[in-house]
Tab-separated table of C-alpha atoms in Angstrom:
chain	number	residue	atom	x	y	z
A	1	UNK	CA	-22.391	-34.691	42.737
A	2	UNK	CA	-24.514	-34.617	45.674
A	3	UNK	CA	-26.946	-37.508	46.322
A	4	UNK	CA	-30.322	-38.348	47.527
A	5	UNK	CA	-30.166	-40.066	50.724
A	6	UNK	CA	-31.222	-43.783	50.874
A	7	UNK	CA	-31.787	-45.959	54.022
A	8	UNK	CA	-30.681	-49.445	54.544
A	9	UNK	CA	-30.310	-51.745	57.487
A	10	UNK	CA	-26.472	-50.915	57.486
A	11	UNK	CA	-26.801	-47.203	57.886
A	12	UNK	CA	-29.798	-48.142	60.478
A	13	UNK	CA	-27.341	-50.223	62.235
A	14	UNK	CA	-24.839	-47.475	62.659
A	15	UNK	CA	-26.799	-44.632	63.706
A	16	UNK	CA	-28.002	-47.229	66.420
A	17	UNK	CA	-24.781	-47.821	67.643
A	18	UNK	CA	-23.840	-44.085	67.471
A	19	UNK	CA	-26.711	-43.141	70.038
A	20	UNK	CA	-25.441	-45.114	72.822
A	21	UNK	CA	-23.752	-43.756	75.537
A	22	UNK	CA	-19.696	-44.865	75.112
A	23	UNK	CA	-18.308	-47.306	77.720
A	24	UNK	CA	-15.087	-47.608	78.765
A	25	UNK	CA	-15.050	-51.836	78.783
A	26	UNK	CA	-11.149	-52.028	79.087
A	27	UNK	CA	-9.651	-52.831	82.797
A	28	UNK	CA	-6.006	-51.123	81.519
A	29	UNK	CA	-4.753	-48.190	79.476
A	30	UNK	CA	-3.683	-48.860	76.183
A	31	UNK	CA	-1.523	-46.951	73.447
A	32	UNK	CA	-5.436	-46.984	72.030
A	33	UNK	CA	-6.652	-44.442	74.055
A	34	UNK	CA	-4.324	-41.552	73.469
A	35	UNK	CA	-5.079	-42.248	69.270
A	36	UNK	CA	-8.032	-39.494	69.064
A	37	UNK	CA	-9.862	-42.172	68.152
A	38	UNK	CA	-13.123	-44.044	69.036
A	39	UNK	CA	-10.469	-45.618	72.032
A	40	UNK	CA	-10.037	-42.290	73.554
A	41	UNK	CA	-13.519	-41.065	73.141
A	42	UNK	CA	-15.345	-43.952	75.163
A	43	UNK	CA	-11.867	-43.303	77.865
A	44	UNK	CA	-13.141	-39.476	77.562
A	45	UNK	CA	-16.702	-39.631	77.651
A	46	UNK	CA	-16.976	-42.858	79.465
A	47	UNK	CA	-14.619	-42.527	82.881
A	48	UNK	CA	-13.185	-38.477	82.870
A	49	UNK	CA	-16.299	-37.088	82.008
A	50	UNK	CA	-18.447	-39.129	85.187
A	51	UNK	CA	-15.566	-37.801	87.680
A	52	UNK	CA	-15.140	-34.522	86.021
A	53	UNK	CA	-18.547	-33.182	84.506
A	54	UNK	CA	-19.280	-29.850	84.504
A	55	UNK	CA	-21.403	-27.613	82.209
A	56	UNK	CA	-17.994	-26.623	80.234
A	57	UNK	CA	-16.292	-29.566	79.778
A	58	UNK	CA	-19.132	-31.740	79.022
A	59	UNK	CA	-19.612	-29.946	75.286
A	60	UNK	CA	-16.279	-32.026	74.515
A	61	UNK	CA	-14.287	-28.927	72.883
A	62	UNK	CA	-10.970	-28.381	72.225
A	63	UNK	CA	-11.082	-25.287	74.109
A	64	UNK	CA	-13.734	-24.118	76.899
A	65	UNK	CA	-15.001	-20.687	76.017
A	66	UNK	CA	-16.317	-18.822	79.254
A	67	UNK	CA	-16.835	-15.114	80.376
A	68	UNK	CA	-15.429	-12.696	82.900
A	69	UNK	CA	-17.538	-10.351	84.105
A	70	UNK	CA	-15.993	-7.361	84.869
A	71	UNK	CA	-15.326	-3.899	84.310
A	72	UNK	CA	-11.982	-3.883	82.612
A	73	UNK	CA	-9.430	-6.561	81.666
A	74	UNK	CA	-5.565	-6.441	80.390
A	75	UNK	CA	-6.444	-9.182	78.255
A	76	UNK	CA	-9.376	-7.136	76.524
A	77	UNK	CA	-7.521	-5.139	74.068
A	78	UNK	CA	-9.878	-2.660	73.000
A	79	UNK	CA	-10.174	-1.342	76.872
A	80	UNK	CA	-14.148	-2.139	76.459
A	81	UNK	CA	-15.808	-2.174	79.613
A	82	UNK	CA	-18.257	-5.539	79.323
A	83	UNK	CA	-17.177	-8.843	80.144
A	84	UNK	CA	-15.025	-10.461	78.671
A	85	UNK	CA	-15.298	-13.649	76.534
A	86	UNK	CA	-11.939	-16.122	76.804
A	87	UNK	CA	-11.406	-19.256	75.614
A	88	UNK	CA	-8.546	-21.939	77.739
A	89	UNK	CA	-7.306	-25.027	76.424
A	90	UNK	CA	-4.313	-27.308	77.614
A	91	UNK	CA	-2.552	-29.901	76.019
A	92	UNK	CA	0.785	-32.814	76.135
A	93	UNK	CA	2.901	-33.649	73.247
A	94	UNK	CA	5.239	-37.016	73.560
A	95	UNK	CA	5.772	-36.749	69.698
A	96	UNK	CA	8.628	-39.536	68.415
A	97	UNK	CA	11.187	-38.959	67.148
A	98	UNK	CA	11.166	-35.192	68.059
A	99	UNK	CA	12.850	-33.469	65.525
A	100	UNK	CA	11.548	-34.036	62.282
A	101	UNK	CA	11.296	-32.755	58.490
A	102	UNK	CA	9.238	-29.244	59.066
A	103	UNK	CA	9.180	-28.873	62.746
A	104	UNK	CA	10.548	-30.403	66.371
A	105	UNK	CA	8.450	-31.626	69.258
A	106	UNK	CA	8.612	-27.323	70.897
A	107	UNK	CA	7.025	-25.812	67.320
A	108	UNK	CA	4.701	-28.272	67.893
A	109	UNK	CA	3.429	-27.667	71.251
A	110	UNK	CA	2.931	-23.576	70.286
A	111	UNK	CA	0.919	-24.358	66.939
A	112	UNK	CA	-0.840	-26.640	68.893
A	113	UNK	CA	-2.246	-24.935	71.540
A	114	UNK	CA	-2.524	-21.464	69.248
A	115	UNK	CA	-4.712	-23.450	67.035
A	116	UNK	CA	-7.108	-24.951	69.349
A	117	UNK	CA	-7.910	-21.643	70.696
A	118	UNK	CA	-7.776	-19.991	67.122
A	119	UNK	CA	-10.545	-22.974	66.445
A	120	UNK	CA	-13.025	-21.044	69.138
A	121	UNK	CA	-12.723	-17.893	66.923
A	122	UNK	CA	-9.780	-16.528	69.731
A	123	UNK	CA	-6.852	-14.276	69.502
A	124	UNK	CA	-4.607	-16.483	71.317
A	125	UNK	CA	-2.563	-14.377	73.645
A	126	UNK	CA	-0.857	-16.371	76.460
A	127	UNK	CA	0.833	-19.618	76.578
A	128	UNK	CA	2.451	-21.825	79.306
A	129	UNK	CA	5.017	-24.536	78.879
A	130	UNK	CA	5.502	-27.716	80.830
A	131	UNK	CA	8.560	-29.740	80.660
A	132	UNK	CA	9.434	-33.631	81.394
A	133	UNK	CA	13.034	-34.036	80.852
A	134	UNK	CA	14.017	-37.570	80.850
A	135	UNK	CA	18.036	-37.539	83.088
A	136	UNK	CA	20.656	-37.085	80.007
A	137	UNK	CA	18.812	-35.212	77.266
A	138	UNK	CA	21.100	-33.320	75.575
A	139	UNK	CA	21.514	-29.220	76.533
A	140	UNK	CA	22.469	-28.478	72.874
A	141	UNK	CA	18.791	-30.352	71.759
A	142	UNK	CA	17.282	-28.348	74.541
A	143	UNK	CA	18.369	-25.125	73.381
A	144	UNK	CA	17.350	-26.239	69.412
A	145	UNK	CA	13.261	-26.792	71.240
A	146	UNK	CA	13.375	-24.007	72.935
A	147	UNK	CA	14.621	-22.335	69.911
A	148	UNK	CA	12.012	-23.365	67.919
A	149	UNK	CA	8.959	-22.561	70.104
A	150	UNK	CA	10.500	-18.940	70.679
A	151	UNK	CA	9.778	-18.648	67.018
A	152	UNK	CA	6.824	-20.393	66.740
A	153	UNK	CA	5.374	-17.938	69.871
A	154	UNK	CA	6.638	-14.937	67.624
A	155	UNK	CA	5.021	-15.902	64.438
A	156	UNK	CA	1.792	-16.977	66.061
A	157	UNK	CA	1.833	-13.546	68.033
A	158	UNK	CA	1.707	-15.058	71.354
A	159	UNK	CA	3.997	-14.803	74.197
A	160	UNK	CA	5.213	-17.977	76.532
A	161	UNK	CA	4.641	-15.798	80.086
A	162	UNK	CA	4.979	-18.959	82.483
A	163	UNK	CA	6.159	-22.556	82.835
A	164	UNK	CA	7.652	-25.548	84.608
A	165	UNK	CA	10.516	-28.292	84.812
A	166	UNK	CA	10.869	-31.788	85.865
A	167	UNK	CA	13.826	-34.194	85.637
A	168	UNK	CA	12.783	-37.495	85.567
A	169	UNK	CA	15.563	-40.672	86.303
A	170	UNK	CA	16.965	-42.224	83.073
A	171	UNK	CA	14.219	-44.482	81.785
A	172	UNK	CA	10.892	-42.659	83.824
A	173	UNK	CA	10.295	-40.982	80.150
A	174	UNK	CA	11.678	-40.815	76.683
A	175	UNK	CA	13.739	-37.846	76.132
A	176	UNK	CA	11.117	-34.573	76.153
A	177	UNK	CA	7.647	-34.560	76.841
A	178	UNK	CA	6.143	-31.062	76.762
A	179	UNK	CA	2.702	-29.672	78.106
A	180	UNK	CA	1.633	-26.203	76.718
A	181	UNK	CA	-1.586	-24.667	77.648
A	182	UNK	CA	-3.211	-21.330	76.354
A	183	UNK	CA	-5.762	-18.909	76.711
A	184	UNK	CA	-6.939	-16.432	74.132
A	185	UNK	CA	-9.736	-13.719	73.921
A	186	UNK	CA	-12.968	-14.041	71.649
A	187	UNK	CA	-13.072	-10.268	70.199
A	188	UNK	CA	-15.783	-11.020	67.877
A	189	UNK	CA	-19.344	-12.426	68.442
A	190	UNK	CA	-19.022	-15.768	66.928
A	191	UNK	CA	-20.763	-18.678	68.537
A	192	UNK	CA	-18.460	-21.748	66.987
A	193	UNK	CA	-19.015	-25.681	68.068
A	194	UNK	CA	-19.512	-29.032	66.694
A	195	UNK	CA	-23.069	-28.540	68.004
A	196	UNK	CA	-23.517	-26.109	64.957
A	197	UNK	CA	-23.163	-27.985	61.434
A	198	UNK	CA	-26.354	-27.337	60.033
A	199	UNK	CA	-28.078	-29.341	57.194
A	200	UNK	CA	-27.282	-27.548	53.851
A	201	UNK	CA	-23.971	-26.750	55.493
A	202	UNK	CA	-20.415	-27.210	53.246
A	203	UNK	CA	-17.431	-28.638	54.540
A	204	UNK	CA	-14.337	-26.780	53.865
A	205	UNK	CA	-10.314	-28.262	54.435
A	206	UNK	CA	-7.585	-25.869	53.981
A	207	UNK	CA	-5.109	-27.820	52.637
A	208	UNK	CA	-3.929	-31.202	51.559
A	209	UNK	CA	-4.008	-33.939	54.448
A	210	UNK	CA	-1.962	-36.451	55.874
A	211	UNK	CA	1.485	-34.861	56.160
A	212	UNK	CA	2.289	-34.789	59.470
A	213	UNK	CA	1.779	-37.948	60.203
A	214	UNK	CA	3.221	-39.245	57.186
A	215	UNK	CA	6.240	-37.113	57.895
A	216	UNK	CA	6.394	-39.092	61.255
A	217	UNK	CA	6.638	-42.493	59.888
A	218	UNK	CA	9.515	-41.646	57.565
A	219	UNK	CA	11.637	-39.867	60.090
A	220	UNK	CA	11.255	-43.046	62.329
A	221	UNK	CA	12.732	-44.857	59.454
A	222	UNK	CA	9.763	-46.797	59.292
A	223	UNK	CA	9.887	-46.640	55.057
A	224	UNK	CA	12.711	-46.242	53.166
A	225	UNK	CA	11.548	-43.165	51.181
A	226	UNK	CA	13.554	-40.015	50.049
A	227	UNK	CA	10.446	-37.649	49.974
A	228	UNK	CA	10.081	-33.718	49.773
A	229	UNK	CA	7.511	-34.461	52.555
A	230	UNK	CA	7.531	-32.061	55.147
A	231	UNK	CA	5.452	-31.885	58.328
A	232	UNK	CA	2.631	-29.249	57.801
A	233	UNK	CA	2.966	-27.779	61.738
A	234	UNK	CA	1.734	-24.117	61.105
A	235	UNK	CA	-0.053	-21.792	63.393
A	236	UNK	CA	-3.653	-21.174	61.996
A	237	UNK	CA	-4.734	-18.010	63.953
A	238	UNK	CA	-4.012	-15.626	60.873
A	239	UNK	CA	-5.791	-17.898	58.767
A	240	UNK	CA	-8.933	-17.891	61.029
A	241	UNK	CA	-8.556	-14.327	61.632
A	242	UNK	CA	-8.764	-13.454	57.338
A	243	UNK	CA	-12.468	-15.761	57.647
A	244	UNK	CA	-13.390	-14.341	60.161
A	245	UNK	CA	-12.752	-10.861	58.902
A	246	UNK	CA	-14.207	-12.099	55.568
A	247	UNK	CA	-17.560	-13.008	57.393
A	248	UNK	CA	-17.872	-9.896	59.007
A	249	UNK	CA	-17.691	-7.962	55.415
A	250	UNK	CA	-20.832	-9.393	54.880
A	251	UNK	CA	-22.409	-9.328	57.948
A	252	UNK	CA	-22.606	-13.389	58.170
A	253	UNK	CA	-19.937	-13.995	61.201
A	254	UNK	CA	-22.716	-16.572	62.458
A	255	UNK	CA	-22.618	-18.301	59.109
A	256	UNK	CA	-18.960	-19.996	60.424
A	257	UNK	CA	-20.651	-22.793	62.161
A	258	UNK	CA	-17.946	-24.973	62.929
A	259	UNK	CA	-14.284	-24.634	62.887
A	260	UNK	CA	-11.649	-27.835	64.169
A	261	UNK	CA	-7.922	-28.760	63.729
A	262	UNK	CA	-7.700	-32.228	62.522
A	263	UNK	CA	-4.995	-34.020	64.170
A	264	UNK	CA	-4.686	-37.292	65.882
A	265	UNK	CA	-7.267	-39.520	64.056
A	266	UNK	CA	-7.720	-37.430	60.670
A	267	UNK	CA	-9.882	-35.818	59.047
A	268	UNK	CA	-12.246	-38.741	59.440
A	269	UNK	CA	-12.466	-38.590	62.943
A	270	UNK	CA	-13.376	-35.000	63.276
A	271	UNK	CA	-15.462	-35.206	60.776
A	272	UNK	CA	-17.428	-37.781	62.871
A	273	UNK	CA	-17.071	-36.063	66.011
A	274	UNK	CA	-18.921	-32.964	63.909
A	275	UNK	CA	-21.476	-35.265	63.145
A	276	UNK	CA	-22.119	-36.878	66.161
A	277	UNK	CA	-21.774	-33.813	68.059
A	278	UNK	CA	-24.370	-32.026	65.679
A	279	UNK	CA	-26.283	-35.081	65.381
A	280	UNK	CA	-26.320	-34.398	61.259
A	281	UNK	CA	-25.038	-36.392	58.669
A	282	UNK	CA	-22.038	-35.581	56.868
A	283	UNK	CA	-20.905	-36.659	53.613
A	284	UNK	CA	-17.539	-35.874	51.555
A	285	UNK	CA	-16.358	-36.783	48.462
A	286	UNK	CA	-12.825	-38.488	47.294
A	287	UNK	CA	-12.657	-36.886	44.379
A	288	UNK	CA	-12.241	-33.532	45.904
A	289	UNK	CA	-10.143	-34.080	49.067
A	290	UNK	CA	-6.451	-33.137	48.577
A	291	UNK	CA	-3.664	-35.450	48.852
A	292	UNK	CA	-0.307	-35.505	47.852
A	293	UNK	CA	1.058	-37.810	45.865
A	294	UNK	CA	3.939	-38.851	48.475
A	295	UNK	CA	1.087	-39.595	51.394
A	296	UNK	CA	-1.115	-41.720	49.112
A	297	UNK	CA	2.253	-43.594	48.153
A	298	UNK	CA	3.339	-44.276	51.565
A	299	UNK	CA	-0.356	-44.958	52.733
A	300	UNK	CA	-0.464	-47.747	50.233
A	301	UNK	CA	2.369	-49.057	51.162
A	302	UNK	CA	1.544	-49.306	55.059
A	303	UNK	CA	-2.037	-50.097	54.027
A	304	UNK	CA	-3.068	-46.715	55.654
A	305	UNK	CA	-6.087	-44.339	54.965
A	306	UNK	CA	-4.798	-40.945	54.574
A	307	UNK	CA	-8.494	-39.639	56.012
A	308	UNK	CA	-7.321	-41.166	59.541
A	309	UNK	CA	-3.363	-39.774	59.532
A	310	UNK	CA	-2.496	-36.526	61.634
A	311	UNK	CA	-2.238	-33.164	60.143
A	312	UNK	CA	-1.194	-30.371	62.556
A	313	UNK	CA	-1.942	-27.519	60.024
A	314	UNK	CA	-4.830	-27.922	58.916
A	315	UNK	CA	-8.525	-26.494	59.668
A	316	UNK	CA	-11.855	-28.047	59.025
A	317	UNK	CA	-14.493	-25.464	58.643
A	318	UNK	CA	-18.491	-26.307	58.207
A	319	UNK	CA	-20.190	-23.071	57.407
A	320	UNK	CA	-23.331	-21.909	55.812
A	321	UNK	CA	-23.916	-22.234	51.926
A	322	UNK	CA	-23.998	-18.763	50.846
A	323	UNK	CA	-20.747	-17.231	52.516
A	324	UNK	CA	-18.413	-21.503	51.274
A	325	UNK	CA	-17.324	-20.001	48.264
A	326	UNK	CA	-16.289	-16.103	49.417
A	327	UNK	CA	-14.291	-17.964	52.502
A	328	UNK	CA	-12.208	-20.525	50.308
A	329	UNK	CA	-11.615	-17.595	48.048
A	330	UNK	CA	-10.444	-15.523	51.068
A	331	UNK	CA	-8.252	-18.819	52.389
A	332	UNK	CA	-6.831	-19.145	49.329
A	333	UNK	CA	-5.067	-16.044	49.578
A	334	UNK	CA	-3.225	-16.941	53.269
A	335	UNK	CA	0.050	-18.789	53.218
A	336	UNK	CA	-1.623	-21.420	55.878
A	337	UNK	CA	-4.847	-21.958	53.140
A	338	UNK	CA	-3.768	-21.711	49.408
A	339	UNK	CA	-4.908	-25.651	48.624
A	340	UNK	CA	-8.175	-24.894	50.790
A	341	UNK	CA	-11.562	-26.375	49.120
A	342	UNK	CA	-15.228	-27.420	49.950
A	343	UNK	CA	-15.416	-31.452	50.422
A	344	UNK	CA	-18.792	-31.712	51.304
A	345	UNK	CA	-21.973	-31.394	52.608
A	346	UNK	CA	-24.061	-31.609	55.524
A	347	UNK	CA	-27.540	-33.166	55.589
A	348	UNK	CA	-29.998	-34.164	58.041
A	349	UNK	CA	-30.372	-37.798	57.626
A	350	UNK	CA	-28.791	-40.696	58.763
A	351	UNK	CA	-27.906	-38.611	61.933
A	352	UNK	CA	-24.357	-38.672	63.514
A	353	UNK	CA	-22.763	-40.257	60.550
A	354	UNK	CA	-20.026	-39.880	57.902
A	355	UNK	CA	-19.579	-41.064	54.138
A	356	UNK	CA	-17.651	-41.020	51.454
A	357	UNK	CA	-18.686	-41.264	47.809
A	358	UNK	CA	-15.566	-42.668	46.233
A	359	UNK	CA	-13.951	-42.251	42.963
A	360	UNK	CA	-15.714	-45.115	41.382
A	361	UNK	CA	-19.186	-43.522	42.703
A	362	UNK	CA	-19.846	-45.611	45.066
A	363	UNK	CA	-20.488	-44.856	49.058
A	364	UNK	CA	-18.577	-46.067	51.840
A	365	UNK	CA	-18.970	-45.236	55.494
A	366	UNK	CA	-16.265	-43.370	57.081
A	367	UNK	CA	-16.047	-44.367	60.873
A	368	UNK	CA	-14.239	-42.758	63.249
A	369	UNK	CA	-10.419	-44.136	63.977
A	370	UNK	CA	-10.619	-47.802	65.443
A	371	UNK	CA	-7.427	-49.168	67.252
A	372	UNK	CA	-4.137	-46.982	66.836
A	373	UNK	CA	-2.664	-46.267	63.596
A	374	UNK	CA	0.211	-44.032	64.715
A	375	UNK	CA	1.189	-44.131	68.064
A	376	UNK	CA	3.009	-40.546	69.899
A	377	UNK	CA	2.160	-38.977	66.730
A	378	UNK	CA	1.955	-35.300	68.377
C-alpha cells in the first residue's frame, strides 16, 4: 500500500503555512484554545512560550525529562549511585458530565498524568492532586472520585503522596475540577520525543480510537443511543513497560522513537504534532485504523471525524522498521494493547505534514484539529 510521493501546489501550500511561527491573533480566550487543537497550539507556542521559555519547556512535551545529579536518590530504585533521570508533568481535568460509562472525572486525572509520564519511557511513581470544589457538591460523589482514583493510583502502581482543596462560591465553577501532577523515573536509556520519527519509521496505535470522547457525548445525552460504549480511560505504564522490555531483548531500546497519548484533538492531531515536531511527513491509512462500529455510527451522525475525538487509553508509537512487528506482537499480549496495529509510515517529504489514503485510494490531508469539536472533554 505505500505510495510514491508526488508534489503539488496544495501540499506546497501547506508545508508553507506549517513553517511559520504560530500567532496568537485572538484578543480573548475561547473554549478553542483548551481543544488540543491548532487553537491551543498558536495560545501555547504563541503567548506562554514568549513569557515562559526555557530550554525544557520549549521542546513542547507532555512531560519535561531532566536529571539530578547526585549521589543517591529515594526515587532511584536500584540504589545506583549516578544521576538520576526524572521526568514531571502536570495537568487539569474539567471533564462534563463527570461520571461516565468506564470511568469518573478522579480515574481520569491518575491515568492521565501516569500516562504522560509513561509516554517519556518513566516509571511513574508520585502523584499530587488538586481540587476545585464548586459550594454544594455532593460528599457522597466526593467519596465515589476519590474512590475511584485510590484505585486507579493502585492499579497504575503509583501513590497520591500530596494535594490541595479549594471551595469555590456556588456558580465560581461547575461541580469538580481536579489538577493532578506527577513525576516518574526514566530507569532505562531511552531517548523518546516527537523530534525522533525518522523516515522509514511505522506508526503503531494500540487500540481502536474514538471512545472516550464518544462516550462523552452520549452520557451528556447529546444522542439518543443505547451503546455498549465505554470510555477507554486505562493507565498505559504496563503497556509501555512490556515494549520497552521487548526492545531491550533485542538490544534496539533506541529503535522506540516516539511514544504519545492521543487525547484532546485525536489521533490526527498528534499525529501532526509528530510531524511537525520531527519535521517528516507522515502518512496513515483508513483501511487499517481501528474503529468501532458504535463511534463511526455516532460520528456520522454528529458529522464528526473519529481521527479528531479523544481517547484517554490509547498510545501512539513511531518506531524503527525492524523491531514494528516484534512490538505489536508484544502489545498484543497486554490487556491495555490487544487491538494494537501499524497505521503507517513515516517519510521525508512533504515535511511537517499528515495524510490519509482513504478507502477508495485516494489521499486526503489530515490537518490538525481546527475550532472545538468537544468541549471539557477530559
Amino acid at each position: 500500500m505505500p505510495t510514491e510521493f508526488i508534489s503539488s501546489p496544495l501540499f506546497e501550500r501547506v508545508e508553507r503555512a506549517r513553517r511559520r511561527k504560530p500567532k496568537i491573533k485572538d484578543t480573548h480566550i475561547t473554549l478553542a484554545h483548551g481543544s488540543g487543537g491548532r487553537a491551543m497550539h498558536e495560545l501555547i507556542e504563541g503567548l506562554f512560550l514568549d513569557y515562559l521559555k526555557n530550554p525544557l519547556l520549549e521542546k513542547l512535551e507532555d512531560q519535561a525529562v531532566f536529571e539530578i545529579p547526585q549521589h543517591s536518590s529515594k526515587l532511584n530504585g536500584n540504589g545506583n549511585q549516578g544521576a538520576t533521570r526524572l521526568a514531571f508533568t502536570t495537568d487539569s481535568y474539567v471533564v462534563d458530565p463527570i461520571f461516565f460509562r468506564g470511568g469518573d472525572i478522579g480515574k481520569l486525572a491518575v491515568h492521565g498524568t501516569v500516562n504522560d509520564l509513561a509516554m517519556s519511557g518513566a516509571r511513574p511513581v508520585y502523584l499530587s492532586a488538586g481540587f476545585i470544589i464548586e459550594e454544594g457538591f455532593a460528599v457522597d460523589d466526593l467519596k465515589q472520585v476519590l474512590a475511584s482514583m485510590r484505585d486507579a493510583a493502585h492499579e497504575a502502581g503509583v501513590d497520591i503522596v500530596t494535594g490541595d482543596t479549594k471551595v469555590v462560591q456556588k456558580g465560581s465553577a461547575d461541580k469538580l475540577f481536579i489538577n493532578t501532577s506527577g513525576i516518574g523515573v526514566i530507569e532505562h536509556p531511552v531517548d523518546i520525543s516527537v523530534s525522533r520519527a525518522a523516515t522509514g519509521d511505522k506508526v503503531i496505535v494500540s487500540g481502536s480510537i474514538g471512545d472516550h470522547g464518544t462516550t462523552i457525548l452520549i452520557a451528556r445525552g447529546e444522542l439518543e443511543l443505547e451503546t455498549d460504549i465505554a470510555s477507554d480511560s486505562a493507565p498505559l505504564n504496563s503497556l509501555v513497560s512490556d515494549m520497552l522490555d521487548e526492545a531491550a531483548q533485542g538490544s534496539r531500546l533506541d529503535g522506540i522513537h516516539v511514544l504519545r497519548d492521543p487525547t484532546r484533538g485525536g489521533v490526527a492531531t498528534t499525529l501532526n504534532e509528530i510531524a511537525l515536531g520531527s519535521e517528516r511527513y507522515i502518512e496513515i491509512y483508513e483501511s487499517r485504523i481501528p474503529v468501532r462500529e458504535e463511534v463511526k455510527g455516532a460520528c456520522e451522525i454528529l458529522g464528526l471525524d473519529a481521527l479528531y475525538v479523544a481517547n484517554e487509553g490509547k498510545l501512539i508509537a513511531v518506531v524503527a522498521d525492524d523491531i514494528a512487528e516484534a512490538l505489536v506482537a508484544r502489545m498484543r499480549k497486554n490487556i491495555y494493547g490487544r487491538d494494537a496495529c501499524i497505521i503507517g509510515e513515516v517519510k521525508a517529504e512533504p515535511q511537517g505534514i499528515v495524510s490519509m489514503v482513504t478507502g477508495f485510494g485516494g489521499t486526503r490531508i489530515v490537518d490538525m484539529l481546527v475550532g472545538e469539536q468537544l468541549p471539557r472533554i477530559c
